[in-house]
Coordinates of C-alpha atoms in Angstrom, one line a residue:
Chain A
M1 CA -46.6 -13.0 -64.6
G2 CA -44.4 -13.2 -62.1
F3 CA -42.1 -16.1 -63.5
F4 CA -42.4 -14.6 -67.5
S5 CA -40.7 -11.1 -65.7
R6 CA -38.2 -13.1 -64.4
L7 CA -37.4 -14.6 -67.5
I8 CA -37.5 -11.7 -69.3
T9 CA -35.4 -9.6 -67.0
L10 CA -32.6 -12.7 -66.7
F11 CA -32.3 -12.7 -70.4
G12 CA -31.7 -8.5 -70.9
L13 CA -29.1 -9.4 -67.5
V14 CA -27.2 -12.1 -70.0
L15 CA -26.8 -9.6 -72.9
L16 CA -26.0 -6.6 -70.6
G17 CA -23.2 -9.2 -68.6
H18 CA -22.1 -9.9 -72.8
A19 CA -22.2 -6.4 -74.1
G20 CA -20.5 -5.7 -70.7
F21 CA -17.4 -8.5 -71.6
S22 CA -16.9 -7.6 -74.9
A23 CA -16.6 -3.5 -74.1
H24 CA -13.9 -5.0 -71.9
E25 CA -12.5 -7.4 -74.8
H26 CA -12.5 -4.5 -77.2
T27 CA -10.6 -2.4 -74.6
V28 CA -8.1 -4.5 -74.1
L29 CA -7.5 -5.7 -77.8
S30 CA -7.3 -2.0 -79.2
S31 CA -4.7 -1.2 -76.2
N32 CA -2.3 -3.9 -77.7
A33 CA -2.6 -2.0 -80.6
R34 CA -0.6 0.9 -79.5
L35 CA -3.3 3.4 -81.1
T36 CA -3.0 7.0 -80.1
A37 CA -6.7 7.8 -79.5
S38 CA -9.0 5.0 -78.3
P39 CA -11.1 3.7 -81.0
A40 CA -15.2 4.0 -80.8
L41 CA -16.9 0.8 -79.7
P42 CA -18.4 -1.1 -82.2
L43 CA -21.9 -0.6 -83.4
D44 CA -23.4 -3.9 -82.4
I45 CA -22.2 -4.0 -78.6
V46 CA -23.6 -0.4 -78.6
I47 CA -27.1 -2.1 -79.6
E48 CA -26.9 -5.4 -77.7
A49 CA -26.5 -2.8 -75.0
L50 CA -29.3 -0.6 -75.5
V51 CA -31.5 -3.6 -76.4
S52 CA -30.7 -5.2 -72.9
L53 CA -31.7 -2.1 -71.4
V54 CA -34.9 -2.1 -72.6
I55 CA -35.5 -5.8 -72.0
I56 CA -34.2 -5.6 -68.3
S57 CA -36.4 -2.5 -67.9
L58 CA -39.4 -4.3 -69.6
G59 CA -38.8 -7.3 -67.3
L60 CA -38.7 -4.8 -64.0
V61 CA -41.7 -3.2 -64.7
L62 CA -43.6 -6.3 -65.4
G63 CA -42.3 -7.7 -61.8
A64 CA -43.2 -4.3 -60.0
E65 CA -46.1 -5.0 -57.3
K66 CA -49.5 -4.1 -58.3
L67 CA -50.6 -0.7 -57.6
K68 CA -53.5 0.1 -55.6
P69 CA -56.1 2.6 -56.0
V70 CA -55.8 5.7 -53.9
S71 CA -59.0 7.3 -53.9
W72 CA -61.2 6.2 -50.4
S73 CA -64.3 4.8 -52.7
V74 CA -62.4 2.8 -55.0
W75 CA -60.3 1.2 -52.6
A76 CA -63.9 0.7 -50.5
G77 CA -65.4 -0.8 -53.1
Q78 CA -62.6 -3.7 -53.8
I79 CA -62.7 -4.5 -50.4
E80 CA -66.6 -5.0 -50.1
K81 CA -66.4 -6.9 -53.5
E82 CA -64.0 -9.2 -51.7
G83 CA -65.9 -9.8 -49.2
G84 CA -64.8 -7.2 -46.1
A85 CA -62.5 -9.7 -44.7
R86 CA -59.8 -6.7 -45.1
N87 CA -62.1 -4.3 -44.1
P88 CA -59.7 -1.9 -41.4
Y89 CA -63.6 -1.0 -39.4
R90 CA -65.1 -4.8 -39.5
R91 CA -64.3 -4.1 -35.4
L92 CA -67.2 -1.6 -35.9
E93 CA -69.7 -2.6 -38.2
E94 CA -70.1 -6.4 -36.7
R95 CA -70.8 -5.4 -32.8
Y96 CA -73.7 -7.2 -31.1
S97 CA -76.4 -5.4 -30.6
F98 CA -78.1 -4.0 -27.7
W99 CA -79.3 -6.9 -25.4
D100 CA -83.4 -6.9 -24.3
I101 CA -82.3 -6.1 -20.9
R102 CA -86.2 -6.3 -19.6
A103 CA -86.6 -9.9 -21.7
K104 CA -83.4 -11.1 -20.1
R105 CA -84.1 -10.1 -16.7
K106 CA -88.0 -12.5 -17.0
E107 CA -86.2 -14.6 -18.4
F108 CA -84.0 -15.0 -15.5
A109 CA -86.5 -14.4 -12.8
D110 CA -89.0 -17.3 -14.6
W111 CA -86.1 -19.6 -14.3
I112 CA -85.3 -18.7 -10.6
R113 CA -88.9 -19.5 -9.6
N114 CA -89.3 -22.6 -11.6
Q115 CA -86.0 -23.7 -9.3
D116 CA -87.8 -22.7 -6.3
V117 CA -91.0 -24.8 -6.5
P118 CA -90.5 -28.3 -6.0
A119 CA -88.0 -27.4 -3.7
K120 CA -90.6 -26.2 -1.4
Chain B
M1 CA -64.5 30.7 -45.5
A2 CA -65.5 28.7 -48.3
P3 CA -62.8 25.6 -48.9
S4 CA -60.6 25.6 -51.6
K5 CA -60.4 23.4 -54.5
Q6 CA -58.1 20.8 -53.0
E7 CA -59.7 20.9 -49.7
L8 CA -63.3 20.2 -51.2
S9 CA -61.2 17.3 -53.1
L10 CA -60.0 15.5 -50.2
L11 CA -63.5 15.9 -48.5
L12 CA -65.3 14.5 -51.7
N13 CA -63.0 12.0 -52.3
P14 CA -60.1 10.9 -49.5
L15 CA -57.4 9.4 -50.2
V16 CA -56.1 5.9 -49.0
P17 CA -52.5 7.1 -46.6
E18 CA -51.8 3.4 -46.9
A19 CA -52.0 2.9 -50.8
V20 CA -50.5 6.3 -51.9
Q21 CA -47.1 4.6 -49.2
H22 CA -47.7 1.6 -51.5
N23 CA -47.4 3.1 -54.7
N24 CA -45.0 5.8 -54.3
K25 CA -42.7 2.7 -52.6
T26 CA -43.1 0.6 -55.6
L27 CA -42.3 3.1 -58.1
T28 CA -38.9 4.5 -56.0
N29 CA -38.2 0.9 -55.9
L30 CA -38.0 0.4 -59.8
H31 CA -36.6 3.3 -60.2
S32 CA -33.8 2.9 -58.4
V33 CA -32.9 -0.6 -59.6
T34 CA -33.7 0.7 -62.7
S35 CA -30.8 3.7 -62.0
F36 CA -28.4 1.3 -61.3
L37 CA -28.7 -0.5 -64.5
L38 CA -28.6 2.7 -66.9
G39 CA -25.7 3.3 -65.0
L40 CA -24.3 -0.2 -66.0
V41 CA -24.9 0.4 -69.7
A42 CA -24.1 4.2 -69.2
G43 CA -20.6 2.6 -68.2
I44 CA -20.5 0.1 -71.1
L45 CA -21.1 2.7 -73.8
A46 CA -18.0 4.8 -72.3
L47 CA -20.4 8.2 -71.7
Q48 CA -18.9 11.0 -70.2
S49 CA -20.2 13.9 -69.0
A50 CA -23.0 15.6 -70.5
Y51 CA -23.9 12.5 -72.2
G52 CA -23.7 10.3 -69.4
F53 CA -26.3 12.6 -67.2
A54 CA -28.5 13.3 -70.9
F55 CA -28.4 9.2 -71.3
Y56 CA -29.9 9.5 -67.4
L57 CA -32.6 12.0 -68.5
S58 CA -34.1 9.5 -71.3
G59 CA -33.6 6.5 -70.1
T60 CA -35.3 7.2 -66.9
V61 CA -38.6 8.6 -69.3
L62 CA -38.4 5.5 -71.2
V63 CA -38.8 3.7 -68.1
S64 CA -41.4 6.1 -67.0
G65 CA -43.2 5.5 -70.3
V66 CA -42.8 1.9 -69.8
F67 CA -44.3 1.7 -66.3
H68 CA -46.8 4.2 -67.7
L69 CA -47.8 1.7 -70.1
L70 CA -48.3 -1.1 -68.4
L71 CA -49.1 -0.7 -64.7
I72 CA -51.3 2.6 -65.6
S73 CA -53.0 2.5 -68.4
R74 CA -53.9 -0.6 -68.8
S75 CA -55.6 -1.2 -65.5
G76 CA -57.8 1.8 -66.4
G77 CA -57.8 5.1 -66.1
G78 CA -55.1 7.3 -65.6
A79 CA -52.3 8.2 -63.2
G80 CA -54.8 10.0 -61.0
V81 CA -56.2 6.4 -60.0
F82 CA -52.7 5.5 -58.4
F83 CA -51.2 8.9 -57.5
P84 CA -52.6 11.9 -55.4
G85 CA -50.3 14.5 -57.1
A86 CA -50.7 18.1 -56.3
N87 CA -52.0 17.0 -52.2
G88 CA -55.0 15.1 -54.0
E89 CA -56.7 18.4 -55.7
I90 CA -59.6 16.4 -58.5
A91 CA -58.6 18.0 -61.7
D92 CA -61.3 20.2 -63.4
I93 CA -63.4 20.4 -59.7
D94 CA -64.9 23.9 -59.9
E95 CA -66.1 25.7 -56.1
R96 CA -69.0 23.7 -55.6
G97 CA -67.7 20.7 -55.9
F98 CA -68.5 19.4 -59.3
V99 CA -66.8 17.5 -62.2
H100 CA -66.3 18.7 -65.1
N101 CA -64.7 16.0 -67.0
S102 CA -66.2 13.2 -69.5
S103 CA -63.9 9.8 -67.5
R104 CA -65.3 7.9 -65.5
A105 CA -62.0 7.4 -63.3
V106 CA -60.9 10.1 -60.9
Q107 CA -58.1 11.9 -62.1
R108 CA -56.1 14.2 -59.3
K109 CA -54.7 17.0 -60.9
G110 CA -50.8 16.9 -61.6
A111 CA -50.7 13.0 -61.1
W112 CA -48.6 12.4 -63.8
R113 CA -46.0 14.8 -62.8
D114 CA -45.5 11.7 -59.7
V115 CA -44.9 9.4 -62.0
W116 CA -42.8 11.3 -64.8
F117 CA -40.7 13.1 -62.2
G118 CA -41.5 11.5 -58.3
G119 CA -39.6 8.2 -57.2
G120 CA -36.5 9.6 -56.3
V121 CA -35.5 10.3 -60.1
M122 CA -33.3 13.5 -58.9
G123 CA -32.3 12.1 -55.0
E124 CA -31.2 8.4 -54.2
A125 CA -32.0 7.1 -58.0
L126 CA -29.4 9.8 -59.6
S127 CA -26.4 8.4 -57.4
G128 CA -26.9 4.9 -57.9
F129 CA -27.1 5.5 -61.9
V130 CA -23.5 7.4 -61.0
L131 CA -22.8 4.6 -58.7
G132 CA -23.3 2.3 -61.8
W133 CA -21.6 4.3 -63.9
A134 CA -18.5 5.6 -62.8
G135 CA -17.7 1.9 -61.4
T136 CA -18.5 0.1 -64.9
A137 CA -16.2 2.5 -66.9
G138 CA -13.4 2.1 -64.5
V139 CA -13.7 -1.7 -64.2
L140 CA -14.2 -1.9 -68.5
H141 CA -12.1 1.5 -70.0

């Protein structure tokens, strides 16, 4: 999408530049003719400018950043689908649970007792 | 006091501020670039006074239409999926929080207004347009 939209935009810009150059040439030529009223722009330049406008705006819209859903539910659903790597509450959701302090204390006491036995 | 429809909408279906900001920024960027472009074309066409501003209005409508068609409609759901509209109020919600709507995606009330008139169309983008318009008209004609 990115390369394609850039190509479209570039093509439109070339068309626009050509239309501008043609308009400039037209003004210069008609000013040499010493006409009292400046003649209207030829139809092909007008059409070229308008077509280039449509093409460039198409390219710019296609190249715009992707929109994000604003509803919390949709946004959270997308994050869950991706595996939760972007979840801002991950730190809260993935915590150590409570320690079983009694089991740990007993383990430590057993270890101390085993250390003491061969010393005597 | 019972919550208003807008408060109820935000309680039931909250908005993500980051996503709202991102979407508004995308739309503003698009409009500021395209309005300068519109100015260039208006200068090439040698439009004057009210015709130039009429051209600007129709041009922004064109750009918003393309934006709506290509980016919003194609991704399913309406403008309410991507823009909060009138402070995020859900369309067709009643006092008790039930949504009387057939569409599956959440629709925000007045979200289309964000797409068609938002994004600085009457502010920064307009000054960009006038800059391009006056510049090219001065150089070319």
